[in-house]
mmCIF file of C-alpha atoms in Angstrom:
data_model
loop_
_atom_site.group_PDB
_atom_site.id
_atom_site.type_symbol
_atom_site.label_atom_id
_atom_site.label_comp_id
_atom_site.label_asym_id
_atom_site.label_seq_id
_atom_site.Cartn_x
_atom_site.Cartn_y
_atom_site.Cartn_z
ATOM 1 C CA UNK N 1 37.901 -17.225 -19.787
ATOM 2 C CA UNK N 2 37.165 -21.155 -18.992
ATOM 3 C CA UNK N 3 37.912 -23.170 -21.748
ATOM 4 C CA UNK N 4 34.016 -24.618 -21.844
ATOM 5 C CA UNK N 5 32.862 -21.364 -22.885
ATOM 6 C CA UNK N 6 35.049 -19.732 -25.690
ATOM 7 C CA UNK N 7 34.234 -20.011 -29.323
ATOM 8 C CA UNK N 8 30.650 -20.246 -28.483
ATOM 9 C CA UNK N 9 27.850 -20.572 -29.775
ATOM 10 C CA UNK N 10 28.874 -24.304 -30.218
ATOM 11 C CA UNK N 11 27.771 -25.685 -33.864
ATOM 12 C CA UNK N 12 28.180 -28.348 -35.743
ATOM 13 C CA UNK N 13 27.134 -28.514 -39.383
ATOM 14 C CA UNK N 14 26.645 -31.370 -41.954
ATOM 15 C CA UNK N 15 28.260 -29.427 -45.125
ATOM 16 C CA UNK N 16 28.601 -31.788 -48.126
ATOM 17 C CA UNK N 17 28.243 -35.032 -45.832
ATOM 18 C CA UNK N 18 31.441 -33.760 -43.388
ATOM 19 C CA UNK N 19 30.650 -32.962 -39.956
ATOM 20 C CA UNK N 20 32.235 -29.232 -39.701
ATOM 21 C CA UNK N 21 32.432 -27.487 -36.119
ATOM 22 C CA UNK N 22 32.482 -24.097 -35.695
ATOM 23 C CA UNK N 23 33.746 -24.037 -32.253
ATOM 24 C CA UNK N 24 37.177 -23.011 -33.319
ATOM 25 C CA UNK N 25 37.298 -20.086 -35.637
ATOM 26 C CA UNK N 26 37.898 -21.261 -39.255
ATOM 27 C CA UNK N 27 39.653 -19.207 -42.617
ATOM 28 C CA UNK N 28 37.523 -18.435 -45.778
ATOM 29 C CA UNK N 29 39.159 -17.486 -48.974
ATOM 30 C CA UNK N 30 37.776 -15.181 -50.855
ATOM 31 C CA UNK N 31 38.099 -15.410 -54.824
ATOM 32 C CA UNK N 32 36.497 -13.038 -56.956
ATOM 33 C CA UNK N 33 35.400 -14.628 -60.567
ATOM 34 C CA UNK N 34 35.033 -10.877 -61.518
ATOM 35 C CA UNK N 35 37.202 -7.995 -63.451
ATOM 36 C CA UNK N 36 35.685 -5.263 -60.952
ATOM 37 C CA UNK N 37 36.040 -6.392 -57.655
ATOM 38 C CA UNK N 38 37.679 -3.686 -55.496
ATOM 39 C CA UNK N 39 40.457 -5.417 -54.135
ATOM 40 C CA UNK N 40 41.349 -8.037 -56.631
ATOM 41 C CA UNK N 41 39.113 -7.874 -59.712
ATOM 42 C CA UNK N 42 40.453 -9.803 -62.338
ATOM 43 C CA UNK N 43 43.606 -12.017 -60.359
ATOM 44 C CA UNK N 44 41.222 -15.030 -60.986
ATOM 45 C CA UNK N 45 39.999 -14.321 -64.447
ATOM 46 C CA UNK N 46 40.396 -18.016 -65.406
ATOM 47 C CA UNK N 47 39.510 -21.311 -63.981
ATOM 48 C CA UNK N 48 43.716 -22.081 -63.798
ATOM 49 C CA UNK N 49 44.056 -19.064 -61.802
ATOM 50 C CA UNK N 50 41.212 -19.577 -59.708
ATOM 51 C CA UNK N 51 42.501 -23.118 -58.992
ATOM 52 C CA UNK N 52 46.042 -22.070 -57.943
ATOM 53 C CA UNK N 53 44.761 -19.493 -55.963
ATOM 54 C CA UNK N 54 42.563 -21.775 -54.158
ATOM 55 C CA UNK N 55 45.285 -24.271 -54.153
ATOM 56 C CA UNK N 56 46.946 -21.474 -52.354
ATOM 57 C CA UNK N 57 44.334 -20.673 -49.619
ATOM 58 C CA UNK N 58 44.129 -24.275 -48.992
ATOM 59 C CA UNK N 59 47.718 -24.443 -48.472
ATOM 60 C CA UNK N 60 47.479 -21.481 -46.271
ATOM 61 C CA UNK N 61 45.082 -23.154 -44.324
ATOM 62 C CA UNK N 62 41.422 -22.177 -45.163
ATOM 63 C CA UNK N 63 38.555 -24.600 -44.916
ATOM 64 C CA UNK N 64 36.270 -22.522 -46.983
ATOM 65 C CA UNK N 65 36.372 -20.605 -50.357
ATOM 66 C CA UNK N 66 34.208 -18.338 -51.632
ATOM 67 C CA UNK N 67 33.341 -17.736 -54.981
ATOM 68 C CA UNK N 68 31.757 -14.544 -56.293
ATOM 69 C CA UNK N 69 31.132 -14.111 -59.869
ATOM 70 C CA UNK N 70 29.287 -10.844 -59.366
ATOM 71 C CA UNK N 71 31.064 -8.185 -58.316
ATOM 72 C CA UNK N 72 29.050 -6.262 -55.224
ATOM 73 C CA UNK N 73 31.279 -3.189 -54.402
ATOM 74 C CA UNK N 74 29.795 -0.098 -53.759
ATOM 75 C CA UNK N 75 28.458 1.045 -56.833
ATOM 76 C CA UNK N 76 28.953 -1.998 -59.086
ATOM 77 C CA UNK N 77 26.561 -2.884 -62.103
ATOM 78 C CA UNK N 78 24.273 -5.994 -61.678
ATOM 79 C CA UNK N 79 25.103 -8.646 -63.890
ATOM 80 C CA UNK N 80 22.417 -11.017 -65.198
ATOM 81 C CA UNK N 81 22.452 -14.417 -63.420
ATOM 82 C CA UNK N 82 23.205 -15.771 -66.763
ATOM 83 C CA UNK N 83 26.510 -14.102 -66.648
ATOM 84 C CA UNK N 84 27.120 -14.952 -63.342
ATOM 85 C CA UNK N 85 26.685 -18.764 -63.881
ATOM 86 C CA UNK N 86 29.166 -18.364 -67.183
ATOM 87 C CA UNK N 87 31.827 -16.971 -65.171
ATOM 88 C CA UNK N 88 31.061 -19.583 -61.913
ATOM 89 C CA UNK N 89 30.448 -23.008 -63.075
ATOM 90 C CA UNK N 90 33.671 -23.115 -65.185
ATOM 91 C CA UNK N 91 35.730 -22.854 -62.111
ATOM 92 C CA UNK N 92 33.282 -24.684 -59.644
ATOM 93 C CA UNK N 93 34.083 -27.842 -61.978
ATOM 94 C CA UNK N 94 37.369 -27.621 -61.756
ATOM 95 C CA UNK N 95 37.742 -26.989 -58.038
ATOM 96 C CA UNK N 96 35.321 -29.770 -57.339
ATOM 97 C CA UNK N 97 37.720 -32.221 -59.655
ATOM 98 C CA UNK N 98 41.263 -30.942 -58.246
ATOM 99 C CA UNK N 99 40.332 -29.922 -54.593
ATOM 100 C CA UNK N 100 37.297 -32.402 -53.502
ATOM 101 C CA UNK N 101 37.808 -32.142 -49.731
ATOM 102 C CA UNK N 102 37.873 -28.119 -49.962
ATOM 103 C CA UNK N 103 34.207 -26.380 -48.581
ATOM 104 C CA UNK N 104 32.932 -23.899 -51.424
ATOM 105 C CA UNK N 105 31.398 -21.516 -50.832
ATOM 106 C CA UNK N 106 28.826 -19.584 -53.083
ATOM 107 C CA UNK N 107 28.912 -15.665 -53.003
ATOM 108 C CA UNK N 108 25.030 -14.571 -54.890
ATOM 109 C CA UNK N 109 22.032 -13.097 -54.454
ATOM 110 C CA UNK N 110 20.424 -14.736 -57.329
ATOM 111 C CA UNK N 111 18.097 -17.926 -56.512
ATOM 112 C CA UNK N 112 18.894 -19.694 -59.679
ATOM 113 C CA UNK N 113 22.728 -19.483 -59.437
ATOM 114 C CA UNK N 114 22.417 -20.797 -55.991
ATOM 115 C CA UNK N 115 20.594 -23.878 -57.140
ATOM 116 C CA UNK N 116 22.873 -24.493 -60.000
ATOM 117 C CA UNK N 117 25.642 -24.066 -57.891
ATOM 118 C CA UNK N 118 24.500 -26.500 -55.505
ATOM 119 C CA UNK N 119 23.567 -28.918 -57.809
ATOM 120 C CA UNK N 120 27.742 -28.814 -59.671
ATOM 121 C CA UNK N 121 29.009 -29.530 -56.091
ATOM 122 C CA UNK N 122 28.930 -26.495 -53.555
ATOM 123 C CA UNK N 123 27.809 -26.441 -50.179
ATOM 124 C CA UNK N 124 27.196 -22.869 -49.048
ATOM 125 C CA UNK N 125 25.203 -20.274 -50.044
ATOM 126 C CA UNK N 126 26.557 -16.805 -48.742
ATOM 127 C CA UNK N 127 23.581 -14.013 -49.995
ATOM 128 C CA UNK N 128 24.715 -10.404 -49.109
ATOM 129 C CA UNK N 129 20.891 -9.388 -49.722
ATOM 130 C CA UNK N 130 19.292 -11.504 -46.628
ATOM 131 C CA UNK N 131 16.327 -12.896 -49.233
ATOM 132 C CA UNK N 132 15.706 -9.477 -50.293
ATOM 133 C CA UNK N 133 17.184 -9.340 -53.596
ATOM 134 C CA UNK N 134 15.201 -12.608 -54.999
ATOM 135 C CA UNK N 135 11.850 -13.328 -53.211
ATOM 136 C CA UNK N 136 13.139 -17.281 -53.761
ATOM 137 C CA UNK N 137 16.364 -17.191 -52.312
ATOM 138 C CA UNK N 138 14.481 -18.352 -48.659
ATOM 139 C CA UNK N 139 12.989 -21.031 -50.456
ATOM 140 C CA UNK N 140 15.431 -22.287 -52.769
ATOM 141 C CA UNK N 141 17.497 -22.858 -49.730
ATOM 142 C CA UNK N 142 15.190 -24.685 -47.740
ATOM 143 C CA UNK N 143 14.438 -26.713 -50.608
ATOM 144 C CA UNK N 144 18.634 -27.913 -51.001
ATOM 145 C CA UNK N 145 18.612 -27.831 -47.304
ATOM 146 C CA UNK N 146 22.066 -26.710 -47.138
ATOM 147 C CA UNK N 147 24.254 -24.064 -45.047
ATOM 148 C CA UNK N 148 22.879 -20.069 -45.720
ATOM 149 C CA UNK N 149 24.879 -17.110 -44.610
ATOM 150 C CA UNK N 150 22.912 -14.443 -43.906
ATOM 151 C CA UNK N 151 23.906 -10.966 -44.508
ATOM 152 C CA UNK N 152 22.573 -7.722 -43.330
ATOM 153 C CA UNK N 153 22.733 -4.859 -46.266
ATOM 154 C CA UNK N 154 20.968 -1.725 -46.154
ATOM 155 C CA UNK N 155 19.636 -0.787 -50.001
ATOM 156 C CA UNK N 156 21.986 -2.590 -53.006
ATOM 157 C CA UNK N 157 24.819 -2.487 -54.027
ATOM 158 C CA UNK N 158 24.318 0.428 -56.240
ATOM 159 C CA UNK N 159 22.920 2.266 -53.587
ATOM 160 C CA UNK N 160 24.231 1.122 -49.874
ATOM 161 C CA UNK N 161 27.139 4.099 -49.957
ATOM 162 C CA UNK N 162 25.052 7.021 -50.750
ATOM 163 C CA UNK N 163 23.583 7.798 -47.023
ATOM 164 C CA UNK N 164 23.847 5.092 -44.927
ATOM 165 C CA UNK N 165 21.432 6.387 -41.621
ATOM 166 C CA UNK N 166 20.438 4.657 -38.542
ATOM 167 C CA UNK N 167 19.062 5.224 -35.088
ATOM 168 C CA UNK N 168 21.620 2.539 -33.452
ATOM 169 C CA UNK N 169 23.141 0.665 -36.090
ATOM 170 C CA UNK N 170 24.082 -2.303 -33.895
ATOM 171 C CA UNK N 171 20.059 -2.845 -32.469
ATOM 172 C CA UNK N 172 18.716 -2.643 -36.191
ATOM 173 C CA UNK N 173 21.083 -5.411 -37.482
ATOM 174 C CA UNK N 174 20.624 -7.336 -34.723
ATOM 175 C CA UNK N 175 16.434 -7.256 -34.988
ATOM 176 C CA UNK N 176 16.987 -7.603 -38.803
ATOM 177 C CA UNK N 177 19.597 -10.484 -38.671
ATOM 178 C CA UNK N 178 17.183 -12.141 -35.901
ATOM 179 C CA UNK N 179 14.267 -11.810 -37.860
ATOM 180 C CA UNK N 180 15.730 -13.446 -40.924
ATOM 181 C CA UNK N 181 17.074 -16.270 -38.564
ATOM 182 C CA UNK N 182 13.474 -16.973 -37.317
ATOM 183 C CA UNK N 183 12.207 -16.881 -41.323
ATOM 184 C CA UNK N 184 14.274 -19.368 -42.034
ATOM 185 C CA UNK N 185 14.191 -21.478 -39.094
ATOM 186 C CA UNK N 186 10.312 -21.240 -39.868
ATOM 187 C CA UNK N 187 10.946 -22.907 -43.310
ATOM 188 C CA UNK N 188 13.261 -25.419 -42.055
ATOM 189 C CA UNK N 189 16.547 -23.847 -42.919
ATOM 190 C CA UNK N 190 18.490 -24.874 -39.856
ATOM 191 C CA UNK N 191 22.643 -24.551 -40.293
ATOM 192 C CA UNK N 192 22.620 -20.742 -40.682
ATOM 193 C CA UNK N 193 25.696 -17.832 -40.610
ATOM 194 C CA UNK N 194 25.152 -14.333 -39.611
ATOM 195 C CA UNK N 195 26.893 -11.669 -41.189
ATOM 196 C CA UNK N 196 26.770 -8.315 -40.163
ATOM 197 C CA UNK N 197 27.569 -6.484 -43.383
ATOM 198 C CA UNK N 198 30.463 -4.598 -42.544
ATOM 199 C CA UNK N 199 31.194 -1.575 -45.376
ATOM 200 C CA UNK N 200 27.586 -3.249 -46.798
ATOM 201 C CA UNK N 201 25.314 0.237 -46.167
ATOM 202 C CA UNK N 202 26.983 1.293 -43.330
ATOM 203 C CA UNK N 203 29.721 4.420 -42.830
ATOM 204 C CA UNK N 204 33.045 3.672 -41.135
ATOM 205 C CA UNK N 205 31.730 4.742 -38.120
ATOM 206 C CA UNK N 206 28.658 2.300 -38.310
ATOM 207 C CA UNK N 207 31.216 -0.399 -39.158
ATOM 208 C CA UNK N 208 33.567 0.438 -35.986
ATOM 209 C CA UNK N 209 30.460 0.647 -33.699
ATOM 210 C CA UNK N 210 29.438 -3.261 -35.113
ATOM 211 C CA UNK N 211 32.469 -4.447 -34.346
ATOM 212 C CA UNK N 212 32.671 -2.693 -30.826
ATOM 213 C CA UNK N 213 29.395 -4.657 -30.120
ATOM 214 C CA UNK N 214 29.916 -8.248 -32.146
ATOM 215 C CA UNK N 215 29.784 -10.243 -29.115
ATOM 216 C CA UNK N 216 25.925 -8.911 -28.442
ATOM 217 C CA UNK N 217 25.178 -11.167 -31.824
ATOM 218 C CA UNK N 218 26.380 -14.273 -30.218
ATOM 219 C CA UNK N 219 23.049 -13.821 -28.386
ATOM 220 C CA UNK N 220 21.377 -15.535 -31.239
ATOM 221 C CA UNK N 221 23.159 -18.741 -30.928
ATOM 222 C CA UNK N 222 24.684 -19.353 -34.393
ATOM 223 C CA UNK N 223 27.870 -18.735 -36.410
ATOM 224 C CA UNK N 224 28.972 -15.471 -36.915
ATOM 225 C CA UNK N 225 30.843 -14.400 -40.714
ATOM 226 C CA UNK N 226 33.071 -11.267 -39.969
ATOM 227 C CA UNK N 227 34.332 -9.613 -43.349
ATOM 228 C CA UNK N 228 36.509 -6.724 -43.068
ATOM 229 C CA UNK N 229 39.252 -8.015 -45.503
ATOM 230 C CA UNK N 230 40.517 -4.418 -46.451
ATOM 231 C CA UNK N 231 37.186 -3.039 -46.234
ATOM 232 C CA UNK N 232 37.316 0.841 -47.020
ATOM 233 C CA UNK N 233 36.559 1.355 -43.022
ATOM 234 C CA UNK N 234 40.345 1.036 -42.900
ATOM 235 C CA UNK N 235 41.406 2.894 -45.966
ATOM 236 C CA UNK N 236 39.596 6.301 -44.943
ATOM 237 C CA UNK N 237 40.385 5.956 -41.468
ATOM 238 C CA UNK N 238 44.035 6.031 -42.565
ATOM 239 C CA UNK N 239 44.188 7.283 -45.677
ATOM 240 C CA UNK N 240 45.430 4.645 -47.718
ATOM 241 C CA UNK N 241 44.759 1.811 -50.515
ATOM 242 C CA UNK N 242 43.055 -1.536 -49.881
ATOM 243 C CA UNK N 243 46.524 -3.049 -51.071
ATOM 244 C CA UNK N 244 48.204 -1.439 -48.016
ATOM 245 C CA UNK N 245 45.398 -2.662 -46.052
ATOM 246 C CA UNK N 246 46.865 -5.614 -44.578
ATOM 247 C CA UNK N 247 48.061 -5.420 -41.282
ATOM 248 C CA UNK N 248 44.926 -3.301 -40.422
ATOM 249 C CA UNK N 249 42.892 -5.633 -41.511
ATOM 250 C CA UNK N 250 44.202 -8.374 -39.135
ATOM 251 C CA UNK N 251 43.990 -6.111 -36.223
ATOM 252 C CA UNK N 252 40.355 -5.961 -36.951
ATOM 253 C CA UNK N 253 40.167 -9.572 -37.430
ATOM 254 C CA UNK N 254 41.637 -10.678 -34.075
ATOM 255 C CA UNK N 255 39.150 -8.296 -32.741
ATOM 256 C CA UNK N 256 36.628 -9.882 -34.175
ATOM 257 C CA UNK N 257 37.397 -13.275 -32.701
ATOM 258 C CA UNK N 258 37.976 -11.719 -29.295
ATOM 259 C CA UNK N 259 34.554 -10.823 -30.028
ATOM 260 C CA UNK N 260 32.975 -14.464 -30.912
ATOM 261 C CA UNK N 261 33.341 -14.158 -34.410
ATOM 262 C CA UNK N 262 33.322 -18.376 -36.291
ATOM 263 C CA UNK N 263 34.769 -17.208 -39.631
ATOM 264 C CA UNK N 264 36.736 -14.685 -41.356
ATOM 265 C CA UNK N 265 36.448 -14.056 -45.037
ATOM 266 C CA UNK N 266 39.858 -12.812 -45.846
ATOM 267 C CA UNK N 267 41.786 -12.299 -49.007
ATOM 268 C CA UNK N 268 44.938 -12.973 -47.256
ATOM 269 C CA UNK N 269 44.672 -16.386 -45.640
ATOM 270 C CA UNK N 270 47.847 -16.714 -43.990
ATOM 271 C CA UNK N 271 47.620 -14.150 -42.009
ATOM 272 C CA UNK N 272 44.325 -14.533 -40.906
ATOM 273 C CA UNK N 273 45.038 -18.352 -40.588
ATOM 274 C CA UNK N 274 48.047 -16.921 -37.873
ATOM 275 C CA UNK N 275 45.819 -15.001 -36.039
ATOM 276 C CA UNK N 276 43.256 -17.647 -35.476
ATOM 277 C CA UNK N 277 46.305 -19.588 -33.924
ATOM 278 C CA UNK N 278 47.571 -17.133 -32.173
ATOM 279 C CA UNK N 279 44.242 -16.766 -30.738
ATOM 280 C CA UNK N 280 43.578 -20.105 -29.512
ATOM 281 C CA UNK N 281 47.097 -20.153 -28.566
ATOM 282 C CA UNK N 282 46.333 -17.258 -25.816
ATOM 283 C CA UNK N 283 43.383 -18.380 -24.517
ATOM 284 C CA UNK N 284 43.348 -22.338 -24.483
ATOM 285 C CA UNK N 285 46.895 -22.777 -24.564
ATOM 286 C CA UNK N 286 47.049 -25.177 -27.599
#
């Protein structure tokens, strides 16, 4: 593959007055404000822990982390944005004090806790719902004019799991993901992340199929997010716990950057941070 062409598309976003390319894969750390989270509910269930685990990521070598103070596993409850900006803002201080140069990343679907968030020192706003959970979430961040990922979820998270059903899974969030793209672009949201959705609505075979086609969705020119941090794709295709979900997890991740993926949102940073180096390693030779 010539060098002039991999990591494409090529991108370069203003995030909190840096310059940040994305045309060399980069880590994102994910930390979960929450008790319930599937994975690792309850490991950051204080602004000290959150720190040192982010103090950990960074270490490890992500750029980004993501904080979610609402857990959306299949299933969970909804928590009031109230609640959600209780659990966040106490550790969004406190990251913004000890780790200034690190990205952060905000994990909600709420319009509100995206502004707030903004406005106590994040940059990103990564909405699972795509806009469709709060009517202002389009809006809101056209308005901060800062970074959106955009994620493709069929129903909620309460509902998503029950019978995920499409025609072609891979054409419908494609047309869905490019629509979005061309509402935002319409209200002057310009630095934008796709996001797939993997295990968000779809059945391990729907996941499988998106990542057999994620290089189509380099077609739309921007970023693409690929989460599949010991997703439960990988625990019913083998039978096992998402805490023995690790070395699956990056063999699905290098796929994914074969595949054009920007970012991975990972729980396990190291390892994700190896394979992105390993990567470039292979195919630029540096």
């Amino acid at each position: 593959m010539p060098q002039d062409t991999l990591f494409k598309p090529s991108n370069v976003f203003n995030i909190g007055g840096k310059l940040i390319s994305f045309d060399f894969p980069l880590a994102m750390g994910i930390i979960n404000l929450t008790p319930d989270s599937f994975f690792d509910g309850g490991v950051a269930n204080t602004p000290a822990n959150a720190l040192q685990q982010a103090k950990t990521m960074v270490s490890e070598g992500a750029q980004i982390v993501d904080l979610g103070a609402a857990s959306t596993r299949p299933g969970a409850e909804l928590v009031s944005a109230d609640e959600e900006l209780s659990r966040l803002l106490p550790t969004l201080s406190i990251l913004k004090n000890e780790l200034p140069e690190v990205i952060i990343s905000i994990d909600t679907f709420h319009a509100t806790v995206a502004e707030e968030a903004i406005k106590n020192g994040a940059h990103i706003i990564n909405d699972i719902s795509g806009g469709e959970m709060d009517a202002n979430m389009f809006a809101t961040v056209a308005r901060l004019s800062v970074p959106y990922i955009l994620m493709h979820m069929q129903g909620t998270p309460q509902t998503m799991q029950q019978n995920p059903t499409y025609e072609n899974v891979s054409d419908e969030v494609f047309f869905y993901l490019n629509e979005k793209v061309n509402q935002l672009k319409v209200l002057g949201v310009t630095d934008i992340i796709i996001d797939p959705g993997f295990g968000f609505g779809k059945t391990p075979a729907h996941n499988f199929t998106l990542l057999k086609d994620l290089e189509r969705f380099t077609m739309l020119g921007i970023p693409i997010l690929a989460g599949l941090s010991r997703k439960s794709m990988l625990n019913k295709l083998f039978g096992i716990k998402p805490e023995n979900a690790l070395n699956a997890t990056t063999v699905l991740n290098t796929m994914a950057l074969e595949r054009g993926a920007s970012i991975l949102r990972v729980h396990d940073v190291k390892e994700a941070v190896e394979a992105i180096e390993i990567y470039k390693y292979l195919v630029v030779g540096e």
